[in-house]
mmCIF file of C-alpha atoms in Angstrom:
data_model
loop_
_atom_site.group_PDB
_atom_site.id
_atom_site.type_symbol
_atom_site.label_atom_id
_atom_site.label_comp_id
_atom_site.label_asym_id
_atom_site.label_seq_id
_atom_site.Cartn_x
_atom_site.Cartn_y
_atom_site.Cartn_z
ATOM 1 C CA MET G 132 2.600 36.887 -128.561
ATOM 2 C CA ASN G 133 3.286 38.945 -125.496
ATOM 3 C CA LYS G 134 0.206 37.489 -123.858
ATOM 4 C CA PHE G 135 1.486 33.956 -124.386
ATOM 5 C CA LEU G 136 4.894 34.824 -122.892
ATOM 6 C CA ASN G 137 3.251 36.318 -119.812
ATOM 7 C CA ASN G 138 1.206 33.171 -119.227
ATOM 8 C CA ASN G 139 4.316 30.988 -119.376
ATOM 9 C CA LYS G 140 6.078 33.264 -116.934
ATOM 10 C CA ASN G 141 3.186 33.039 -114.447
ATOM 11 C CA LYS G 142 3.109 29.246 -114.626
ATOM 12 C CA LYS G 143 6.846 29.075 -113.984
ATOM 13 C CA ASN G 144 6.563 31.279 -110.905
ATOM 14 C CA GLY G 145 3.751 29.093 -109.514
ATOM 15 C CA TRP G 146 5.862 25.944 -109.778
ATOM 16 C CA ILE G 147 8.747 27.664 -108.060
ATOM 17 C CA LYS G 148 6.506 28.588 -105.136
ATOM 18 C CA ILE G 149 5.179 25.074 -104.866
ATOM 19 C CA VAL G 150 8.654 23.543 -104.912
ATOM 20 C CA THR G 151 9.900 26.110 -102.426
ATOM 21 C CA GLY G 152 6.998 25.337 -100.074
ATOM 22 C CA ILE G 153 7.671 21.625 -100.275
ATOM 23 C CA VAL G 154 11.378 22.150 -99.544
ATOM 24 C CA VAL G 155 10.539 24.394 -96.572
ATOM 25 C CA LEU G 156 8.086 21.790 -95.210
ATOM 26 C CA ILE G 157 10.667 19.034 -95.549
ATOM 27 C CA LEU G 158 13.254 21.144 -93.772
ATOM 28 C CA PHE G 159 10.764 21.916 -90.963
ATOM 29 C CA VAL G 160 10.043 18.217 -90.440
ATOM 30 C CA VAL G 161 13.774 17.406 -90.368
ATOM 31 C CA ILE G 162 14.493 20.233 -87.907
ATOM 32 C CA LEU G 163 11.556 19.204 -85.733
ATOM 33 C CA ASN G 164 12.879 15.629 -85.479
ATOM 34 C CA LEU G 165 16.343 16.899 -84.669
ATOM 35 C CA PHE G 166 15.164 19.116 -81.802
ATOM 36 C CA SER G 167 12.234 17.047 -80.522
ATOM 37 C CA TYR G 168 14.426 15.208 -77.919
ATOM 38 C CA LYS G 169 15.703 18.511 -76.510
ATOM 39 C CA ILE G 170 12.171 19.887 -76.419
ATOM 40 C CA ARG G 171 10.888 16.818 -74.568
ATOM 41 C CA SER G 172 13.811 17.026 -72.159
ATOM 42 C CA SER G 173 13.081 20.683 -71.503
ATOM 43 C CA VAL G 174 9.405 20.012 -70.924
ATOM 44 C CA TYR G 175 10.242 17.159 -68.551
ATOM 45 C CA TYR G 176 12.780 19.329 -66.716
ATOM 46 C CA VAL G 177 10.267 22.125 -66.313
ATOM 47 C CA SER G 178 7.458 19.811 -65.187
ATOM 48 C CA LEU G 179 9.609 17.687 -62.841
ATOM 49 C CA PRO G 180 9.246 19.954 -59.766
ATOM 50 C CA VAL G 181 5.502 20.017 -60.260
ATOM 51 C CA GLN G 182 5.436 16.245 -60.515
ATOM 52 C CA LYS G 183 7.508 15.984 -57.305
ATOM 53 C CA ILE G 184 5.105 18.277 -55.479
ATOM 54 C CA PHE G 185 2.124 16.124 -56.429
ATOM 55 C CA SER G 186 4.082 12.956 -55.750
ATOM 56 C CA ASN G 187 5.173 14.146 -52.292
ATOM 57 C CA ALA G 188 1.667 15.345 -51.568
ATOM 58 C CA GLY G 189 0.345 11.929 -52.458
ATOM 59 C CA SER G 190 2.965 10.202 -50.311
ATOM 60 C CA ASN G 191 2.242 12.491 -47.362
ATOM 61 C CA THR G 192 -1.473 11.903 -47.694
ATOM 62 C CA ALA G 193 -0.890 8.162 -47.783
ATOM 63 C CA SER G 194 1.370 8.444 -44.712
ATOM 64 C CA VAL G 195 -1.255 10.453 -42.802
ATOM 65 C CA LEU G 196 -3.985 7.983 -43.676
ATOM 66 C CA SER G 197 -1.715 5.100 -42.703
ATOM 67 C CA SER G 198 -0.919 6.788 -39.367
ATOM 68 C CA VAL G 199 -4.619 7.314 -38.668
ATOM 69 C CA PHE G 200 -5.385 3.667 -39.349
ATOM 70 C CA ASN G 201 -2.394 2.535 -37.288
ATOM 71 C CA TYR G 202 -3.475 4.781 -34.377
ATOM 72 C CA LYS G 203 -6.963 3.308 -34.435
ATOM 73 C CA ASN G 204 -5.497 -0.193 -34.492
ATOM 74 C CA LEU G 205 -3.226 0.664 -31.567
ATOM 75 C CA GLN G 206 -6.183 2.071 -29.634
ATOM 76 C CA LYS G 207 -8.130 -1.125 -30.198
ATOM 77 C CA GLU G 208 -5.171 -3.298 -29.203
ATOM 78 C CA ASN G 209 -4.614 -1.178 -26.082
ATOM 79 C CA LYS G 210 -8.277 -1.475 -25.137
ATOM 80 C CA ASP G 211 -8.191 -5.237 -25.660
ATOM 81 C CA LEU G 212 -5.058 -5.514 -23.513
ATOM 82 C CA LYS G 213 -6.663 -3.461 -20.737
ATOM 83 C CA ASN G 214 -9.754 -5.661 -20.803
ATOM 84 C CA GLU G 215 -7.607 -8.771 -20.653
ATOM 85 C CA ASN G 216 -5.595 -7.287 -17.797
ATOM 86 C CA GLN G 217 -8.785 -6.519 -15.868
ATOM 87 C CA LYS G 218 -9.962 -10.093 -16.340
ATOM 88 C CA LEU G 219 -6.655 -11.433 -15.038
ATOM 89 C CA LEU G 220 -6.727 -9.087 -12.038
ATOM 90 C CA SER G 221 -10.306 -10.118 -11.304
ATOM 91 C CA GLN G 222 -9.348 -13.792 -11.435
ATOM 92 C CA MET G 223 -6.343 -13.172 -9.179
ATOM 93 C CA ALA G 224 -8.527 -11.322 -6.657
ATOM 94 C CA TYR G 225 -11.051 -14.155 -6.713
ATOM 95 C CA PHE G 226 -8.435 -16.848 -6.072
ATOM 96 C CA TYR G 227 -6.757 -14.713 -3.398
ATOM 97 C CA ASP G 228 -10.098 -14.203 -1.656
ATOM 98 C CA GLU G 229 -10.815 -17.949 -1.839
ATOM 99 C CA ALA G 230 -7.388 -18.791 -0.411
ATOM 100 C CA GLU G 231 -7.784 -16.198 2.344
ATOM 101 C CA GLN G 232 -11.216 -17.535 3.228
ATOM 102 C CA ASN G 233 -9.978 -21.134 3.330
ATOM 103 C CA GLN G 234 -7.076 -20.150 5.568
ATOM 104 C CA ALA G 235 -9.409 -18.281 7.916
ATOM 105 C CA VAL G 236 -11.642 -21.333 8.201
ATOM 106 C CA LYS G 237 -8.638 -23.571 8.948
ATOM 107 C CA ASP G 238 -7.357 -21.170 11.628
ATOM 108 C CA ILE G 239 -10.646 -20.840 13.468
ATOM 109 C CA LEU G 240 -11.372 -24.561 13.270
ATOM 110 C CA ALA G 241 -7.960 -25.317 14.750
ATOM 111 C CA CYS G 242 -8.546 -22.838 17.556
ATOM 112 C CA SER G 243 -12.045 -24.071 18.415
ATOM 113 C CA GLN G 244 -11.678 -27.833 18.192
ATOM 114 C CA GLU G 245 -11.841 -28.213 21.967
ATOM 115 C CA GLU G 246 -14.722 -25.744 22.306
ATOM 116 C CA ASP G 247 -16.941 -27.455 19.716
ATOM 117 C CA PHE G 248 -18.370 -24.158 18.429
ATOM 118 C CA ASN G 249 -20.632 -23.772 15.411
ATOM 119 C CA LEU G 250 -19.340 -20.899 13.324
ATOM 120 C CA VAL G 251 -20.736 -18.755 10.525
ATOM 121 C CA LEU G 252 -18.210 -16.993 8.325
ATOM 122 C CA ALA G 253 -19.109 -13.387 7.500
ATOM 123 C CA ASP G 254 -17.585 -10.488 5.599
ATOM 124 C CA ILE G 255 -17.277 -7.089 7.245
ATOM 125 C CA THR G 256 -19.081 -4.727 4.888
ATOM 126 C CA GLY G 257 -18.671 -1.437 6.758
ATOM 127 C CA PHE G 258 -17.984 0.448 9.967
ATOM 128 C CA ASP G 259 -19.709 3.179 11.906
ATOM 129 C CA LEU G 260 -16.592 5.055 12.989
ATOM 130 C CA LYS G 261 -18.526 7.454 15.205
ATOM 131 C CA GLU G 262 -20.332 4.838 17.290
ATOM 132 C CA ASP G 263 -17.958 1.864 16.909
ATOM 133 C CA PHE G 264 -20.322 -0.494 15.116
ATOM 134 C CA ALA G 265 -19.565 -2.887 12.286
ATOM 135 C CA LEU G 266 -21.823 -4.394 9.622
ATOM 136 C CA ILE G 267 -21.531 -8.022 8.517
ATOM 137 C CA ASP G 268 -23.191 -9.721 5.558
ATOM 138 C CA LYS G 269 -24.970 -12.449 7.556
ATOM 139 C CA GLY G 270 -28.364 -12.158 9.246
ATOM 140 C CA LYS G 271 -31.470 -14.102 10.253
ATOM 141 C CA ASP G 272 -31.327 -16.248 7.109
ATOM 142 C CA SER G 273 -27.939 -17.543 8.297
ATOM 143 C CA GLY G 274 -29.113 -18.267 11.851
ATOM 144 C CA ILE G 275 -27.625 -15.135 13.420
ATOM 145 C CA LEU G 276 -29.174 -13.926 16.693
ATOM 146 C CA GLU G 277 -28.582 -10.961 18.979
ATOM 147 C CA ASN G 278 -25.716 -11.157 21.505
ATOM 148 C CA MET G 279 -23.817 -13.822 19.579
ATOM 149 C CA ALA G 280 -20.051 -13.358 19.860
ATOM 150 C CA VAL G 281 -18.120 -12.162 16.808
ATOM 151 C CA VAL G 282 -14.474 -13.220 16.593
ATOM 152 C CA SER G 283 -11.581 -13.329 14.137
ATOM 153 C CA SER G 284 -9.873 -16.478 12.897
ATOM 154 C CA GLN G 285 -7.319 -16.063 15.741
ATOM 155 C CA LYS G 286 -10.062 -16.063 18.422
ATOM 156 C CA VAL G 287 -9.777 -12.298 18.878
ATOM 157 C CA LEU G 288 -13.062 -10.876 20.157
ATOM 158 C CA PHE G 289 -14.534 -8.121 18.018
ATOM 159 C CA GLY G 290 -17.827 -7.695 19.798
ATOM 160 C CA ARG G 291 -21.368 -9.040 19.858
ATOM 161 C CA VAL G 292 -24.283 -9.001 17.463
ATOM 162 C CA PHE G 293 -26.402 -5.974 18.374
ATOM 163 C CA LYS G 294 -29.192 -5.966 15.782
ATOM 164 C CA VAL G 295 -30.141 -8.638 13.276
ATOM 165 C CA TYR G 296 -31.787 -8.164 9.880
ATOM 166 C CA LYS G 297 -32.689 -10.576 7.123
ATOM 167 C CA ASN G 298 -29.347 -10.658 5.327
ATOM 168 C CA TYR G 299 -27.032 -8.567 7.485
ATOM 169 C CA SER G 300 -26.347 -7.691 11.104
ATOM 170 C CA GLN G 301 -25.002 -4.833 13.180
ATOM 171 C CA VAL G 302 -22.130 -5.702 15.497
ATOM 172 C CA MET G 303 -21.314 -3.664 18.599
ATOM 173 C CA LEU G 304 -17.535 -3.591 18.886
ATOM 174 C CA ILE G 305 -15.924 -3.973 22.294
ATOM 175 C CA SER G 306 -14.712 -0.376 21.869
ATOM 176 C CA ASN G 307 -18.285 0.971 21.804
ATOM 177 C CA LYS G 308 -18.903 3.224 24.812
ATOM 178 C CA ASN G 309 -21.799 1.021 25.920
ATOM 179 C CA SER G 310 -19.713 -2.155 25.812
ATOM 180 C CA ILE G 311 -18.728 -3.752 29.126
ATOM 181 C CA LEU G 312 -17.327 -7.278 29.457
ATOM 182 C CA ASP G 313 -15.794 -9.310 32.240
ATOM 183 C CA VAL G 314 -12.178 -10.271 31.639
ATOM 184 C CA LYS G 315 -9.479 -12.432 33.068
ATOM 185 C CA ILE G 316 -5.993 -10.925 33.344
ATOM 186 C CA LEU G 317 -3.193 -13.372 32.630
ATOM 187 C CA ILE G 318 -0.282 -12.260 34.782
ATOM 188 C CA THR G 319 3.086 -12.181 33.051
ATOM 189 C CA LYS G 320 6.458 -12.498 34.672
ATOM 190 C CA PRO G 321 8.066 -9.101 35.363
ATOM 191 C CA SER G 322 11.076 -10.080 33.263
ATOM 192 C CA GLN G 323 9.153 -10.780 30.107
ATOM 193 C CA ASP G 324 6.197 -9.511 28.157
ATOM 194 C CA GLU G 325 4.581 -12.833 27.359
ATOM 195 C CA ALA G 326 1.395 -14.265 28.835
ATOM 196 C CA ILE G 327 1.155 -17.641 30.469
ATOM 197 C CA ASN G 328 -1.044 -20.261 28.821
ATOM 198 C CA ILE G 329 -4.631 -19.041 28.750
ATOM 199 C CA GLU G 330 -5.846 -22.444 29.922
ATOM 200 C CA ASN G 331 -4.112 -22.071 33.302
ATOM 201 C CA ASP G 332 -6.358 -22.104 36.331
ATOM 202 C CA ASN G 333 -7.840 -18.980 37.890
ATOM 203 C CA SER G 334 -5.336 -18.962 40.754
ATOM 204 C CA ALA G 335 -2.847 -17.363 38.369
ATOM 205 C CA SER G 336 -5.344 -14.792 37.101
ATOM 206 C CA VAL G 337 -6.868 -11.509 38.149
ATOM 207 C CA PHE G 338 -10.338 -10.357 37.106
ATOM 208 C CA GLY G 339 -11.682 -7.021 35.987
ATOM 209 C CA VAL G 340 -13.835 -5.466 33.292
ATOM 210 C CA VAL G 341 -13.003 -3.948 29.921
ATOM 211 C CA LYS G 342 -15.014 -0.915 28.869
ATOM 212 C CA GLY G 343 -15.223 0.780 25.512
ATOM 213 C CA LYS G 344 -13.942 4.333 25.096
ATOM 214 C CA GLY G 345 -14.974 4.884 21.471
ATOM 215 C CA GLY G 346 -12.594 5.428 18.593
ATOM 216 C CA PHE G 347 -11.692 1.693 18.629
ATOM 217 C CA SER G 348 -10.140 2.090 22.091
ATOM 218 C CA VAL G 349 -10.804 0.227 25.360
ATOM 219 C CA PHE G 350 -9.592 0.408 28.953
ATOM 220 C CA LEU G 351 -9.374 -1.915 31.938
ATOM 221 C CA ASP G 352 -11.320 -1.070 35.082
ATOM 222 C CA LEU G 353 -12.456 -2.473 38.443
ATOM 223 C CA VAL G 354 -9.249 -4.346 39.239
ATOM 224 C CA PRO G 355 -8.810 -4.548 43.036
ATOM 225 C CA THR G 356 -5.860 -2.521 44.298
ATOM 226 C CA ASP G 357 -4.474 -5.478 46.190
ATOM 227 C CA GLN G 358 -4.025 -7.399 42.954
ATOM 228 C CA LYS G 359 -0.774 -7.048 41.073
ATOM 229 C CA ILE G 360 -0.965 -6.419 37.342
ATOM 230 C CA ASN G 361 1.804 -5.640 34.871
ATOM 231 C CA ASN G 362 2.193 -3.823 31.602
ATOM 232 C CA GLY G 363 1.937 -6.460 28.890
ATOM 233 C CA ASP G 364 -0.520 -8.705 30.754
ATOM 234 C CA ILE G 365 -2.955 -10.416 28.391
ATOM 235 C CA LEU G 366 -6.708 -9.942 28.727
ATOM 236 C CA THR G 367 -9.173 -12.677 27.776
ATOM 237 C CA THR G 368 -12.901 -13.185 28.273
ATOM 238 C CA SER G 369 -13.884 -14.780 31.568
ATOM 239 C CA ALA G 370 -17.460 -15.807 30.576
ATOM 240 C CA LEU G 371 -18.764 -14.398 33.865
ATOM 241 C CA GLU G 372 -21.319 -12.160 32.130
ATOM 242 C CA GLY G 373 -22.786 -15.165 30.284
ATOM 243 C CA ILE G 374 -22.526 -13.702 26.787
ATOM 244 C CA PHE G 375 -19.025 -14.502 25.567
ATOM 245 C CA PRO G 376 -17.242 -17.859 25.772
ATOM 246 C CA LYS G 377 -14.140 -17.911 27.945
ATOM 247 C CA ASN G 378 -10.586 -17.426 26.701
ATOM 248 C CA LEU G 379 -11.340 -15.199 23.713
ATOM 249 C CA LEU G 380 -8.465 -12.758 23.225
ATOM 250 C CA ILE G 381 -9.133 -9.076 23.918
ATOM 251 C CA GLY G 382 -5.838 -7.201 24.227
ATOM 252 C CA LYS G 383 -2.937 -6.435 26.517
ATOM 253 C CA ILE G 384 -2.260 -3.832 29.158
ATOM 254 C CA LYS G 385 -0.303 -0.857 27.822
ATOM 255 C CA GLU G 386 0.039 1.168 31.027
ATOM 256 C CA LYS G 387 -1.445 0.498 34.423
ATOM 257 C CA GLU G 388 -2.781 3.326 36.574
ATOM 258 C CA LYS G 389 -2.932 2.809 40.326
ATOM 259 C CA ASN G 390 -4.183 5.361 42.816
ATOM 260 C CA ASP G 391 -4.135 4.444 46.514
ATOM 261 C CA LEU G 392 -7.083 6.787 47.074
ATOM 262 C CA LYS G 393 -9.271 4.707 44.727
ATOM 263 C CA PRO G 394 -10.581 1.218 45.481
ATOM 264 C CA PHE G 395 -9.781 -0.091 41.986
ATOM 265 C CA GLN G 396 -6.950 -0.047 39.481
ATOM 266 C CA THR G 397 -7.358 0.990 35.863
ATOM 267 C CA ALA G 398 -5.150 0.583 32.818
ATOM 268 C CA SER G 399 -4.999 1.581 29.188
ATOM 269 C CA VAL G 400 -5.359 -1.415 26.874
ATOM 270 C CA GLN G 401 -4.122 -2.158 23.383
ATOM 271 C CA PRO G 402 -6.920 -4.196 21.772
ATOM 272 C CA PHE G 403 -6.009 -7.104 19.536
ATOM 273 C CA PHE G 404 -8.771 -6.543 17.006
ATOM 274 C CA ASP G 405 -7.728 -4.567 13.926
ATOM 275 C CA VAL G 406 -10.554 -3.040 11.906
ATOM 276 C CA LYS G 407 -8.173 -1.936 9.156
ATOM 277 C CA LYS G 408 -6.732 -5.365 8.402
ATOM 278 C CA THR G 409 -9.625 -7.713 9.148
ATOM 279 C CA GLU G 410 -12.141 -8.415 6.386
ATOM 280 C CA LYS G 411 -13.667 -11.679 7.604
ATOM 281 C CA VAL G 412 -15.035 -12.663 10.998
ATOM 282 C CA PHE G 413 -16.870 -15.617 12.541
ATOM 283 C CA VAL G 414 -20.105 -15.595 14.492
ATOM 284 C CA ILE G 415 -20.344 -18.217 17.241
ATOM 285 C CA THR G 416 -23.902 -19.498 16.907
ATOM 286 C CA ASN G 417 -24.167 -22.322 19.452
ATOM 287 C CA TYR G 418 -22.724 -20.878 22.659
ATOM 288 C CA LYS G 419 -25.190 -21.413 25.499
ATOM 289 C CA GLN G 420 -25.490 -18.175 27.362
ATOM 290 C CA GLU G 421 -25.463 -18.530 31.107
ATOM 291 C CA LYS G 422 -28.273 -16.863 32.999
#
């Protein structure tokens, strides 16, 4: 009897535990649902700074990569613009050179219509500053010969061809120390510093020689003391030496020097040729040299 009562008591306790466990489980589920929103909010709040760090890091990385790509694109665009600019400058230089060359041809043709000269246009490619020589880019292939006169488009005498090669020539400038040429002095009026017309007859002119001093300088010599010359008088070629045509411009007297103890007058001369500004010259190829 007692054994039977004990078994019933044990069974009752087991059911109580089971019911209690079920109630506790139900309560846990209810509580979990009630607090799940707060838990998610807390987790989100805690993780938000971390998410911002990674988000900012990603944005910064994207910005850096974008800047790198933009820099490369800018470099390429800058290079393309420079290339285009160089092309435009090259084209401008070409057209300027063509225009300059055409103008030079027009000037020299206008100046030499009456002389009927044959001319070869040449570029000055260099200078020998120590010896007063110039190099031009025309030679034997262009019909250039020694002693041909070299002038500018304004009929200013630069010198004569000294040595000729296949495609270039050496020009002795009138300022070379070995250069001597006969000149005609066009007397100016004392009240002005302008020459009379270079085609006037010799009765209005005085003769002498121009010698080179080196350093692109020349001087007038062998002018008789009984001849009157003035500062500002214009010097032109006289053609007496048989090398240069007459009336090519040489320079003007800067300061005359007269000494009664000497048989001749001398003078410093300002030459008209300008090696710094002149790039193109003409070679007179058909002048018949007088013997």
